[in-house]
């Protein structure tokens, strides 16, 4: 055996750290090469707030300037409790450095010294034992070596320097300086020591240094019994939860983020039946909480975290408890919290006046199930009563609408916001159409099969469940969508644009008034709290389908934000009108004008005009251009169109542009087939039109084109639920599953299978069984009772 000299065992600090990083790396994607941050894009320096009262709402956390991040033992240590979780630490360091470079003052209260020291001491002991045993045995075979119990204080003493070196190496990647501060109870209870600590930390923050604070576990005495968390001036630093709370109050921090291995505070131990994550926790709610066991490591536990959080809240610091152990799942949890996103449990002293959005969703779901069980005539009555209220209470509606109009900032918004007696009358007509359709929706038998003798299967239409419809400044959406939800038996959450807040409030009150006639008032809820749309999209266990109504940008934002909830919507409304060589002059002018100019902001407005090459330099072409110019439509030239002109309009930047205004692109194609190919390449599968007198050409276009709506000699503006006779629509879908095009009542239904038997078992149909499958299709019109009697 080769003997290892002491000199060869000595490693420099940098070499040791590098080796440790490589050895401990757990396969996470968050190590240094992936840590990139554009410091040059730092946001404005947050202004914080006057200390003494905490933030009342999550959205206000964006203003937090001084932030304490507490890293629990389960966050810092690996699953084997020996060594550090480098991937998680790297992600946390990235976020803290990012916030520091935004001008915030960041402090870290960290665990991990004991775990780091335990790892180092185990290595030293194993190495020492192996050398001694080799000397005594005289050969290379080593006997089993027992590992002595390692005392925590010794582990802390051995691990503290390595832990700090690791933090310093990580923060160096962002040109961020750190400083270590070790504290004990005396540093808070002795006035002179407390002032010295405060002064040191203030100076470090002033110099843009991140203080990394930990209890001096090598010398810290045990906590005094029954003395912790009793008041602002008395707190025993028995764990890092209480240390972080004491430090946050002492330093007048705006926010304390406590990261642990659970998503936040639950009303009962996580993993138990009916355990629910508490979004916002208020002082006085402690009696509603059942605490579980402590985490796998550490000495705090959730009860200690809650006590510390409430103590900090009493001192004027806002608190969020969240999960910091799964960076791939939770994402950038620290920056998400600071951005006001719904992450973990937020502690607040101010209860909102109305119910939380979670409570609203529960109320909607419970009432929606009752709505679905009503007789179709009762659902129709509700919708008809709502239609009557729209006309009977029009003065009240229009008065609220005027308040919104007076605050409108531009003409486009004014047009979307504005209601009139004529609009209300048209809304009422559409609602009555939906009421008729409601007679044959929920519970309708779609398919009936006799599986075997006395074993019959039905596929029936049923509601989807809870819908979340997000719409912008279009208050007429509210009664339309409400009527469709009522007709289909779905619970409904409505999130409207703040521009129409007054109108939406009145329309929602009328909707609930109509629902009350059959005891389902809560089935339709208007979300008017401070909840961000992105937060609503996280309610994947409560919401079954999200339907955004508005711009393509809104739809894209919702699709990105949705966490496990299907989104029904269209990507863009890049609609085409193709003018064939055999088109009628009169039809072309009428259809092109209506498609582009009737409502250019609509998703079904024309964005690209395709013209057959033979029409160029003809009177028809001149009339098209003159009409567009008269309507003040700005024209952009496609590549082919520009090549035919000496002086062409501005070249189009992209053929995939949704202008949403009095602008359009003109492009030239050589044939109907080339028009189809162009639309497939650049379109959004929304609505596309052909204008021609050649029936054969038209039919080929209609069959070959793969869009949700394909029209012949009709304006693209007909792609609308009301114009289709659906009464109204919840939106346009360009998806290829579930619903496509204008989505009315049918698009809000799904199916379930109902099997009626007489003691049948699958074993009855085995090789040794006595029964055979029939699988006979039965007419759906025939009542089931008649079918069964005929047997």
Short mmCIF file of N, CA and C in Angstrom, two decimals, residues 643-765:
data_model
loop_
_atom_site.label_atom_id
_atom_site.label_comp_id
_atom_site.label_asym_id
_atom_site.label_seq_id
_atom_site.Cartn_x
_atom_site.Cartn_y
_atom_site.Cartn_z
N UNK A 643 -43.01 42.99 -56.66
CA UNK A 643 -42.19 42.76 -57.86
C UNK A 643 -42.89 43.19 -59.14
N UNK A 644 -44.22 43.34 -59.10
CA UNK A 644 -44.98 43.76 -60.28
C UNK A 644 -45.09 45.27 -60.38
N UNK A 645 -44.68 45.99 -59.35
CA UNK A 645 -44.92 47.43 -59.31
C UNK A 645 -43.61 48.20 -59.37
N UNK A 646 -43.65 49.32 -60.06
CA UNK A 646 -42.49 50.20 -60.09
C UNK A 646 -42.38 50.97 -58.78
N UNK A 647 -43.49 51.51 -58.37
CA UNK A 647 -43.56 52.20 -57.08
C UNK A 647 -44.60 51.46 -56.23
N UNK A 648 -44.14 50.69 -55.30
CA UNK A 648 -45.06 49.87 -54.49
C UNK A 648 -45.23 50.47 -53.11
N UNK A 649 -46.28 50.07 -52.41
CA UNK A 649 -46.42 50.48 -51.01
C UNK A 649 -45.28 49.89 -50.17
N UNK A 650 -45.28 50.22 -48.92
CA UNK A 650 -44.22 49.72 -48.03
C UNK A 650 -44.22 48.20 -48.03
N UNK A 651 -43.03 47.63 -48.05
CA UNK A 651 -42.90 46.17 -48.06
C UNK A 651 -43.34 45.59 -46.72
N UNK A 652 -44.04 44.47 -46.80
CA UNK A 652 -44.52 43.84 -45.58
C UNK A 652 -43.33 43.27 -44.79
N UNK A 653 -43.36 43.43 -43.46
CA UNK A 653 -42.29 42.91 -42.62
C UNK A 653 -42.44 41.41 -42.40
N UNK A 654 -43.68 40.97 -42.31
CA UNK A 654 -43.94 39.55 -42.12
C UNK A 654 -45.30 39.21 -42.71
N UNK A 655 -45.39 38.06 -43.34
CA UNK A 655 -46.68 37.63 -43.89
C UNK A 655 -47.57 37.04 -42.80
N UNK A 656 -47.04 36.92 -41.60
CA UNK A 656 -47.82 36.38 -40.48
C UNK A 656 -48.21 37.50 -39.51
N UNK A 657 -48.67 38.61 -40.02
CA UNK A 657 -48.98 39.76 -39.19
C UNK A 657 -50.48 39.91 -39.00
N UNK A 658 -50.90 40.04 -37.73
CA UNK A 658 -52.28 40.40 -37.43
C UNK A 658 -52.28 41.89 -37.08
N UNK A 659 -52.76 42.72 -38.00
CA UNK A 659 -52.65 44.17 -37.82
C UNK A 659 -53.65 44.69 -36.79
N UNK A 660 -54.86 44.18 -36.80
CA UNK A 660 -55.86 44.64 -35.84
C UNK A 660 -56.23 46.09 -36.00
N UNK A 661 -56.03 46.64 -37.19
CA UNK A 661 -56.30 48.05 -37.45
C UNK A 661 -56.57 48.21 -38.94
N UNK A 662 -56.74 49.45 -39.39
CA UNK A 662 -56.98 49.70 -40.82
C UNK A 662 -55.67 49.57 -41.59
N UNK A 663 -55.15 48.35 -41.59
CA UNK A 663 -53.97 47.98 -42.34
C UNK A 663 -54.17 46.59 -42.89
N UNK A 664 -53.56 46.31 -44.05
CA UNK A 664 -53.61 44.95 -44.56
C UNK A 664 -52.47 44.75 -45.55
N UNK A 665 -52.18 43.49 -45.82
CA UNK A 665 -51.17 43.14 -46.80
C UNK A 665 -51.87 42.68 -48.08
N UNK A 666 -51.29 43.03 -49.23
CA UNK A 666 -51.77 42.54 -50.51
C UNK A 666 -50.68 41.69 -51.13
N UNK A 667 -51.05 40.48 -51.55
CA UNK A 667 -50.10 39.60 -52.20
C UNK A 667 -50.74 39.00 -53.45
N UNK A 668 -49.90 38.65 -54.42
CA UNK A 668 -50.35 38.11 -55.70
C UNK A 668 -50.05 36.62 -55.76
N UNK A 669 -51.01 35.82 -56.25
CA UNK A 669 -50.82 34.38 -56.44
C UNK A 669 -51.22 34.02 -57.86
N UNK A 670 -50.73 32.90 -58.34
CA UNK A 670 -50.97 32.50 -59.72
C UNK A 670 -52.20 31.61 -59.88
N UNK A 671 -52.71 31.05 -58.78
CA UNK A 671 -53.83 30.12 -58.89
C UNK A 671 -54.50 29.95 -57.54
N UNK A 672 -55.66 29.27 -57.61
CA UNK A 672 -56.35 28.94 -56.36
C UNK A 672 -55.49 28.03 -55.49
N UNK A 673 -54.80 27.07 -56.10
CA UNK A 673 -53.96 26.15 -55.34
C UNK A 673 -52.83 26.90 -54.64
N UNK A 674 -52.25 27.89 -55.33
CA UNK A 674 -51.19 28.68 -54.71
C UNK A 674 -51.75 29.51 -53.56
N UNK A 675 -53.00 29.96 -53.68
CA UNK A 675 -53.64 30.69 -52.57
C UNK A 675 -53.80 29.78 -51.36
N UNK A 676 -54.23 28.54 -51.58
CA UNK A 676 -54.39 27.58 -50.49
C UNK A 676 -53.05 27.31 -49.82
N UNK A 677 -52.01 27.12 -50.65
CA UNK A 677 -50.68 26.85 -50.09
C UNK A 677 -50.18 28.04 -49.28
N UNK A 678 -50.43 29.23 -49.78
CA UNK A 678 -50.02 30.44 -49.06
C UNK A 678 -50.72 30.52 -47.70
N UNK A 679 -52.01 30.25 -47.68
CA UNK A 679 -52.77 30.34 -46.42
C UNK A 679 -52.29 29.28 -45.43
N UNK A 680 -52.02 28.07 -45.94
CA UNK A 680 -51.52 27.03 -45.04
C UNK A 680 -50.17 27.41 -44.45
N UNK A 681 -49.36 28.14 -45.22
CA UNK A 681 -48.02 28.51 -44.75
C UNK A 681 -48.06 29.69 -43.79
N UNK A 682 -48.89 30.68 -44.07
CA UNK A 682 -48.85 31.92 -43.30
C UNK A 682 -50.09 32.16 -42.44
N UNK A 683 -51.13 31.43 -42.62
CA UNK A 683 -52.37 31.69 -41.90
C UNK A 683 -52.36 31.13 -40.49
N UNK A 684 -53.44 31.36 -39.77
CA UNK A 684 -53.56 30.90 -38.38
C UNK A 684 -54.74 29.95 -38.20
N UNK A 685 -55.27 29.44 -39.30
CA UNK A 685 -56.38 28.47 -39.26
C UNK A 685 -57.63 29.05 -38.63
N UNK A 686 -57.82 30.35 -38.76
CA UNK A 686 -59.00 31.01 -38.19
C UNK A 686 -60.14 31.06 -39.21
N UNK A 687 -60.10 32.03 -40.12
CA UNK A 687 -61.16 32.21 -41.11
C UNK A 687 -60.55 32.68 -42.42
N UNK A 688 -60.92 32.00 -43.51
CA UNK A 688 -60.39 32.36 -44.82
C UNK A 688 -61.50 32.27 -45.86
N UNK A 689 -61.43 33.17 -46.85
CA UNK A 689 -62.53 33.41 -47.78
C UNK A 689 -62.04 33.30 -49.22
N UNK A 690 -62.90 32.75 -50.11
CA UNK A 690 -62.67 32.81 -51.54
C UNK A 690 -63.83 33.56 -52.19
N UNK A 691 -63.50 34.46 -53.13
CA UNK A 691 -64.51 35.17 -53.90
C UNK A 691 -64.35 34.74 -55.36
N UNK A 692 -65.34 34.03 -55.89
CA UNK A 692 -65.29 33.53 -57.25
C UNK A 692 -66.70 33.14 -57.70
N UNK A 693 -66.87 33.14 -59.00
CA UNK A 693 -68.13 32.68 -59.59
C UNK A 693 -68.00 31.26 -60.11
N UNK A 694 -66.83 30.70 -60.02
CA UNK A 694 -66.59 29.34 -60.49
C UNK A 694 -66.86 28.36 -59.34
N UNK A 695 -67.92 27.62 -59.44
CA UNK A 695 -68.34 26.73 -58.35
C UNK A 695 -67.31 25.63 -58.11
N UNK A 696 -66.72 25.11 -59.18
CA UNK A 696 -65.73 24.04 -59.02
C UNK A 696 -64.50 24.55 -58.27
N UNK A 697 -64.04 25.75 -58.64
CA UNK A 697 -62.90 26.34 -57.94
C UNK A 697 -63.23 26.57 -56.47
N UNK A 698 -64.44 27.07 -56.22
CA UNK A 698 -64.86 27.33 -54.84
C UNK A 698 -64.89 26.05 -54.01
N UNK A 699 -65.44 24.98 -54.56
CA UNK A 699 -65.55 23.73 -53.82
C UNK A 699 -64.17 23.15 -53.51
N UNK A 700 -63.24 23.25 -54.45
CA UNK A 700 -61.88 22.78 -54.18
C UNK A 700 -61.25 23.59 -53.03
N UNK A 701 -61.46 24.90 -53.03
CA UNK A 701 -60.94 25.76 -51.97
C UNK A 701 -61.54 25.35 -50.62
N UNK A 702 -62.86 25.16 -50.58
CA UNK A 702 -63.54 24.81 -49.33
C UNK A 702 -63.08 23.47 -48.79
N UNK A 703 -62.78 22.53 -49.69
CA UNK A 703 -62.39 21.19 -49.25
C UNK A 703 -60.92 21.11 -48.86
N UNK A 704 -60.08 21.82 -49.61
CA UNK A 704 -58.63 21.68 -49.39
C UNK A 704 -58.13 22.53 -48.22
N UNK A 705 -58.78 23.64 -47.96
CA UNK A 705 -58.25 24.56 -46.96
C UNK A 705 -58.56 24.06 -45.55
N UNK A 706 -57.53 24.00 -44.72
CA UNK A 706 -57.66 23.48 -43.36
C UNK A 706 -57.73 24.63 -42.38
N UNK A 707 -58.86 25.29 -42.31
CA UNK A 707 -59.09 26.36 -41.34
C UNK A 707 -60.38 26.08 -40.60
N UNK A 708 -60.54 26.72 -39.44
CA UNK A 708 -61.76 26.50 -38.65
C UNK A 708 -63.00 26.98 -39.39
N UNK A 709 -62.88 28.08 -40.14
CA UNK A 709 -64.00 28.62 -40.92
C UNK A 709 -63.51 28.89 -42.35
N UNK A 710 -64.22 28.37 -43.34
CA UNK A 710 -63.88 28.59 -44.74
C UNK A 710 -65.14 29.04 -45.46
N UNK A 711 -65.10 30.22 -46.08
CA UNK A 711 -66.30 30.83 -46.68
C UNK A 711 -66.12 31.01 -48.19
N UNK A 712 -67.27 30.98 -48.88
CA UNK A 712 -67.33 31.25 -50.32
C UNK A 712 -68.27 32.44 -50.53
N UNK A 713 -67.73 33.48 -51.11
CA UNK A 713 -68.51 34.68 -51.43
C UNK A 713 -69.24 35.24 -50.21
N UNK A 714 -68.54 35.29 -49.08
CA UNK A 714 -69.12 35.86 -47.86
C UNK A 714 -68.00 36.47 -47.04
N UNK A 715 -68.31 37.53 -46.30
CA UNK A 715 -67.33 38.24 -45.50
C UNK A 715 -66.78 37.37 -44.38
N UNK A 716 -65.50 37.56 -44.08
CA UNK A 716 -64.88 36.85 -42.95
C UNK A 716 -65.52 37.22 -41.63
N UNK A 717 -66.23 38.34 -41.59
CA UNK A 717 -66.85 38.81 -40.35
C UNK A 717 -68.02 37.92 -39.91
N UNK A 718 -68.43 36.98 -40.75
CA UNK A 718 -69.49 36.06 -40.35
C UNK A 718 -69.01 35.00 -39.37
N UNK A 719 -67.70 34.91 -39.13
CA UNK A 719 -67.18 33.93 -38.17
C UNK A 719 -67.48 34.41 -36.77
N UNK A 720 -68.71 34.19 -36.34
CA UNK A 720 -69.20 34.71 -35.06
C UNK A 720 -70.34 33.83 -34.59
N UNK A 721 -70.37 33.55 -33.29
CA UNK A 721 -71.40 32.67 -32.75
C UNK A 721 -72.81 33.18 -32.96
N UNK A 722 -73.02 34.47 -32.79
CA UNK A 722 -74.37 35.04 -32.98
C UNK A 722 -74.78 34.92 -34.44
N UNK A 723 -73.86 35.26 -35.35
CA UNK A 723 -74.19 35.20 -36.78
C UNK A 723 -74.37 33.76 -37.26
N UNK A 724 -73.75 32.81 -36.57
CA UNK A 724 -73.93 31.40 -36.90
C UNK A 724 -75.23 30.83 -36.34
N UNK A 725 -75.94 31.62 -35.56
CA UNK A 725 -77.17 31.13 -34.95
C UNK A 725 -76.96 30.38 -33.66
N UNK A 726 -75.76 30.55 -33.07
CA UNK A 726 -75.48 29.89 -31.79
C UNK A 726 -75.98 30.71 -30.61
N UNK A 727 -76.56 31.86 -30.89
CA UNK A 727 -77.02 32.76 -29.83
C UNK A 727 -75.91 33.66 -29.36
N UNK A 728 -74.75 33.09 -29.12
CA UNK A 728 -73.55 33.82 -28.71
C UNK A 728 -72.40 32.84 -28.78
N UNK A 729 -71.22 33.31 -28.46
CA UNK A 729 -70.05 32.44 -28.43
C UNK A 729 -69.22 32.77 -27.19
N UNK A 730 -68.49 31.77 -26.73
CA UNK A 730 -67.54 32.05 -25.65
C UNK A 730 -66.19 32.41 -26.23
N UNK A 731 -66.02 32.21 -27.51
CA UNK A 731 -64.77 32.55 -28.17
C UNK A 731 -64.62 31.79 -29.46
N UNK A 732 -63.51 32.03 -30.12
CA UNK A 732 -63.17 31.32 -31.35
C UNK A 732 -62.02 30.37 -31.04
N UNK A 733 -62.14 29.14 -31.50
CA UNK A 733 -61.09 28.16 -31.27
C UNK A 733 -60.46 27.76 -32.59
N UNK A 734 -59.12 27.79 -32.63
CA UNK A 734 -58.40 27.29 -33.80
C UNK A 734 -57.74 25.95 -33.48
N UNK A 735 -58.10 25.38 -32.36
CA UNK A 735 -57.57 24.06 -32.00
C UNK A 735 -58.25 23.00 -32.87
N UNK A 736 -57.70 21.79 -32.82
CA UNK A 736 -58.25 20.71 -33.63
C UNK A 736 -58.89 19.62 -32.79
N UNK A 737 -59.03 19.86 -31.52
CA UNK A 737 -59.72 18.91 -30.67
C UNK A 737 -60.81 19.65 -29.90
N UNK A 738 -61.79 18.92 -29.46
CA UNK A 738 -62.93 19.41 -28.68
C UNK A 738 -63.84 20.32 -29.51
N UNK A 739 -63.50 21.59 -29.64
CA UNK A 739 -64.36 22.54 -30.36
C UNK A 739 -63.51 23.37 -31.29
N UNK A 740 -64.11 23.80 -32.43
CA UNK A 740 -63.37 24.56 -33.42
C UNK A 740 -64.26 25.62 -34.02
N UNK A 741 -63.68 26.80 -34.32
CA UNK A 741 -64.46 27.90 -34.84
C UNK A 741 -65.20 28.60 -33.71
N UNK A 742 -66.29 29.33 -34.02
CA UNK A 742 -67.08 29.95 -32.96
C UNK A 742 -67.62 28.87 -32.01
N UNK A 743 -67.35 29.03 -30.73
CA UNK A 743 -67.71 28.02 -29.74
C UNK A 743 -68.97 28.48 -29.02
N UNK A 744 -70.06 27.79 -29.26
CA UNK A 744 -71.31 28.08 -28.58
C UNK A 744 -71.62 27.03 -27.53
N UNK A 745 -72.89 26.73 -27.39
CA UNK A 745 -73.34 25.83 -26.34
C UNK A 745 -72.70 24.44 -26.46
N UNK A 746 -72.66 23.89 -27.67
CA UNK A 746 -72.12 22.54 -27.85
C UNK A 746 -70.66 22.44 -27.42
N UNK A 747 -69.91 23.52 -27.61
CA UNK A 747 -68.50 23.50 -27.25
C UNK A 747 -68.24 23.50 -25.76
N UNK A 748 -69.29 23.73 -24.95
CA UNK A 748 -69.14 23.75 -23.49
C UNK A 748 -69.62 22.47 -22.85
N UNK A 749 -69.83 21.46 -23.67
CA UNK A 749 -70.28 20.17 -23.16
C UNK A 749 -69.23 19.10 -23.43
N UNK A 750 -69.15 18.15 -22.55
CA UNK A 750 -68.36 16.95 -22.78
C UNK A 750 -69.31 15.77 -22.62
N UNK A 751 -68.79 14.58 -22.49
CA UNK A 751 -69.69 13.41 -22.40
C UNK A 751 -69.28 12.53 -21.23
N UNK A 752 -70.21 11.70 -20.83
CA UNK A 752 -69.89 10.61 -19.90
C UNK A 752 -70.68 9.38 -20.33
N UNK A 753 -70.20 8.23 -19.88
CA UNK A 753 -70.82 6.96 -20.25
C UNK A 753 -71.62 6.42 -19.08
N UNK A 754 -72.82 5.99 -19.36
CA UNK A 754 -73.71 5.44 -18.34
C UNK A 754 -74.05 4.01 -18.74
N UNK A 755 -73.76 3.07 -17.87
CA UNK A 755 -74.01 1.66 -18.14
C UNK A 755 -75.04 1.13 -17.15
N UNK A 756 -76.09 0.52 -17.66
CA UNK A 756 -77.15 -0.05 -16.82
C UNK A 756 -77.18 -1.56 -17.03
N UNK A 757 -76.98 -2.29 -15.94
CA UNK A 757 -76.94 -3.73 -16.03
C UNK A 757 -77.85 -4.39 -15.03
N UNK A 758 -77.70 -5.73 -14.92
CA UNK A 758 -78.52 -6.52 -13.99
C UNK A 758 -77.62 -7.56 -13.32
N UNK A 759 -76.55 -7.10 -12.69
CA UNK A 759 -75.63 -8.01 -12.03
C UNK A 759 -74.57 -8.57 -12.94
N UNK A 760 -74.30 -7.92 -14.07
CA UNK A 760 -73.32 -8.42 -15.01
C UNK A 760 -71.90 -8.30 -14.46
N UNK A 761 -71.05 -9.23 -14.84
CA UNK A 761 -69.63 -9.15 -14.52
C UNK A 761 -68.84 -9.44 -15.78
N UNK A 762 -67.58 -8.95 -15.81
CA UNK A 762 -66.72 -9.20 -16.97
C UNK A 762 -66.46 -10.69 -17.14
N UNK A 763 -66.45 -11.46 -16.01
CA UNK A 763 -66.21 -12.90 -16.09
C UNK A 763 -67.32 -13.63 -16.85
N UNK A 764 -68.54 -13.03 -16.87
CA UNK A 764 -69.64 -13.65 -17.61
C UNK A 764 -69.34 -13.77 -19.09
N UNK A 765 -68.39 -12.96 -19.60
CA UNK A 765 -68.12 -12.92 -21.04
C UNK A 765 -66.78 -13.57 -21.39
#
